[in-house]
Amino acid sequence: YGMPVMGSAFGVEDFGRAIAPGFYRDVGAKREEDAHLHTSAFQADSMVEEMFKFLQLSSCCFFSLSHGANDVANAVGPFASVWGIYETGKVETKASVPIWILVYGGVALDIGLITMGHHIMEALGNRLTLTSPSRGFCVELGAMFTVMVASKLGIPVSTTHCISGATVAVGMCNGNMDAVNWKLFAVMFGGWIITCPAAAFVTGMLFWGVVASPKPLPSNGFFTGSVPTVN
């Protein structure tokens, strides 16, 4: 008789929407402003698309492996180096990576995916070009091979860059340039250019603040608790 759901009564759903909004929205929904983009794309047979659903599930799993092999390693590598210097007091060319650092990298990746990943999913879902199981299979397979080869050669690359390029290439294979959202691609490309100097600037400022901060030295009375006098 209209009894409220206990989860919603205590705000569980509101809390879930706040920390993981991607679970409560269709990230692959087609938008009205992208209708011309989708009508310009080639439409495959529905039975073919149904067959590719299983194949795309397999390619998605393999692509996740390549993502962990490169992107997580890009983030974990510097952190493991800093931890090795802190633990041993030596700067070495190679350092072992503790298991807990790998677990931390995987957990941090999942947290970022749950909280903010829906923005990227929406952009690559159906806004860059029309996406279907057959197209998604080709995109993930091509990006996966690229990232795995780069990982084998020891080249740090971005999985997002690879899959974005693969998505644009699949859109161009429709035979119609109108099937690709070139404005969105230009925004993404500009973001790739801006993020490198922006990250360098922020990191440099943070490191400068640490280096310029007061240091505990025997000469400044830090260890004895006394304040040095100025003559």
Coordinates of C-alpha atoms in Angstrom, one line a residue, residues 41-187:
A41 CA 26.8 5.9 -40.2
F42 CA 26.4 2.5 -41.8
Q43 CA 23.7 0.3 -40.2
A44 CA 24.7 -3.4 -40.0
D45 CA 22.2 -6.3 -39.9
S46 CA 20.7 -6.8 -36.4
M47 CA 21.6 -10.5 -36.4
V48 CA 25.2 -9.6 -37.1
E49 CA 25.2 -7.2 -34.2
E50 CA 23.8 -9.8 -31.9
M51 CA 26.6 -12.2 -32.8
F52 CA 29.2 -9.6 -32.1
K53 CA 27.9 -9.0 -28.6
F54 CA 29.6 -12.1 -27.3
L55 CA 32.8 -11.3 -29.3
Q56 CA 32.8 -7.8 -27.9
L57 CA 32.6 -9.2 -24.4
S58 CA 35.8 -11.2 -25.1
S59 CA 37.6 -8.2 -26.6
C60 CA 36.6 -6.1 -23.6
C61 CA 38.2 -8.5 -21.2
F62 CA 41.5 -8.6 -23.2
F63 CA 41.4 -4.8 -23.5
S64 CA 41.1 -4.5 -19.7
L65 CA 44.3 -6.6 -19.4
S66 CA 46.2 -4.3 -21.7
H67 CA 44.8 -1.3 -19.8
G68 CA 46.3 -2.7 -16.5
A69 CA 49.6 -3.6 -18.3
N70 CA 50.2 0.0 -19.4
D71 CA 48.1 2.7 -17.8
V72 CA 48.3 1.3 -14.2
A73 CA 52.0 0.7 -14.7
N74 CA 52.4 4.3 -15.8
A75 CA 51.0 5.5 -12.4
V76 CA 52.5 2.7 -10.2
G77 CA 56.0 3.0 -11.6
P78 CA 56.9 6.5 -10.2
F79 CA 55.2 5.7 -6.9
A80 CA 57.1 2.4 -6.6
S81 CA 60.4 4.3 -7.3
V82 CA 59.7 6.9 -4.6
W83 CA 58.8 4.1 -2.2
G84 CA 62.0 2.2 -3.0
I85 CA 64.1 5.4 -2.3
Y86 CA 62.2 6.0 0.9
E87 CA 62.6 2.4 2.1
T88 CA 66.3 1.8 1.2
G89 CA 67.7 5.3 1.0
K90 CA 69.3 4.5 -2.3
V91 CA 68.6 5.6 -5.9
E92 CA 68.7 2.5 -8.1
T93 CA 68.0 1.9 -11.8
K94 CA 65.6 -1.0 -11.0
A95 CA 63.4 -1.5 -8.0
S96 CA 61.0 -4.3 -7.0
V97 CA 57.4 -3.4 -6.8
P98 CA 55.6 -4.6 -3.6
I99 CA 52.3 -6.4 -4.1
W100 CA 50.4 -3.8 -2.0
I101 CA 51.4 -1.0 -4.5
L102 CA 49.9 -3.0 -7.3
V103 CA 46.8 -3.6 -5.3
Y104 CA 46.6 0.1 -4.5
G105 CA 46.9 1.0 -8.2
G106 CA 44.1 -1.4 -9.2
V107 CA 41.8 -0.1 -6.4
A108 CA 42.5 3.5 -7.2
L109 CA 41.8 2.8 -10.9
D110 CA 38.4 1.3 -10.0
I111 CA 37.5 4.2 -7.7
G112 CA 38.2 6.7 -10.5
L113 CA 36.2 4.6 -12.9
I114 CA 33.2 4.4 -10.6
T115 CA 33.2 8.0 -9.6
M116 CA 34.2 9.9 -12.7
G117 CA 34.4 7.4 -15.5
H118 CA 30.9 7.9 -16.8
H119 CA 32.0 11.3 -18.3
I120 CA 34.5 9.5 -20.6
M121 CA 32.0 6.7 -21.3
E122 CA 29.4 9.1 -22.5
A123 CA 31.9 10.9 -24.8
L124 CA 33.1 7.6 -26.4
G125 CA 29.8 5.8 -26.1
N126 CA 27.7 7.4 -28.9
R127 CA 28.9 11.0 -29.1
L128 CA 32.1 10.6 -31.0
T129 CA 30.5 8.2 -33.6
L130 CA 27.8 5.6 -33.7
T131 CA 28.9 2.6 -31.6
S132 CA 27.6 -0.9 -32.0
P133 CA 28.8 -4.4 -30.9
S134 CA 30.6 -4.9 -34.2
R135 CA 32.2 -1.5 -34.1
G136 CA 33.1 -1.9 -30.4
F137 CA 34.8 -5.2 -31.1
C138 CA 37.0 -3.7 -33.8
V139 CA 37.8 -0.6 -31.6
E140 CA 38.8 -2.7 -28.6
L141 CA 40.7 -5.3 -30.6
G142 CA 42.8 -2.6 -32.4
A143 CA 43.5 -0.6 -29.3
M144 CA 44.3 -3.7 -27.3
F145 CA 47.0 -4.9 -29.8
T146 CA 48.5 -1.4 -29.9
V147 CA 48.7 -1.1 -26.1
M148 CA 50.0 -4.6 -25.7
V149 CA 52.8 -4.1 -28.3
A150 CA 53.7 -0.8 -26.6
S151 CA 53.8 -2.5 -23.2
K152 CA 56.0 -5.3 -24.6
L153 CA 58.4 -2.7 -26.0
G154 CA 58.4 -0.8 -22.8
I155 CA 56.7 2.3 -24.3
P156 CA 54.4 4.1 -21.9
V157 CA 51.3 5.1 -23.9
S158 CA 47.7 6.1 -23.0
T159 CA 45.0 3.6 -23.4
T160 CA 42.5 6.5 -23.8
H161 CA 44.4 7.9 -26.7
C162 CA 44.6 4.6 -28.4
I163 CA 40.9 3.7 -28.1
S164 CA 39.9 7.3 -29.1
G165 CA 41.9 7.0 -32.2
A166 CA 40.5 3.6 -32.9
T167 CA 36.9 4.9 -32.4
V168 CA 37.6 7.8 -34.9
A169 CA 39.1 5.3 -37.4
V170 CA 36.0 3.1 -37.2
G171 CA 33.8 6.1 -37.7
M172 CA 35.7 7.1 -40.8
C173 CA 35.3 3.5 -42.2
N174 CA 31.6 4.4 -42.6
G175 CA 32.6 6.2 -45.8
N176 CA 31.1 9.4 -44.6
M177 CA 33.1 12.1 -42.7
D178 CA 29.9 13.3 -41.2
A179 CA 29.7 10.1 -39.2
V180 CA 32.5 11.4 -36.8
N181 CA 32.0 14.2 -34.3
W182 CA 35.1 16.2 -35.3
K183 CA 34.3 19.0 -32.9
L184 CA 34.4 16.6 -30.0
F185 CA 37.5 15.0 -31.3
A186 CA 39.2 18.5 -31.5
V187 CA 38.2 19.1 -27.9

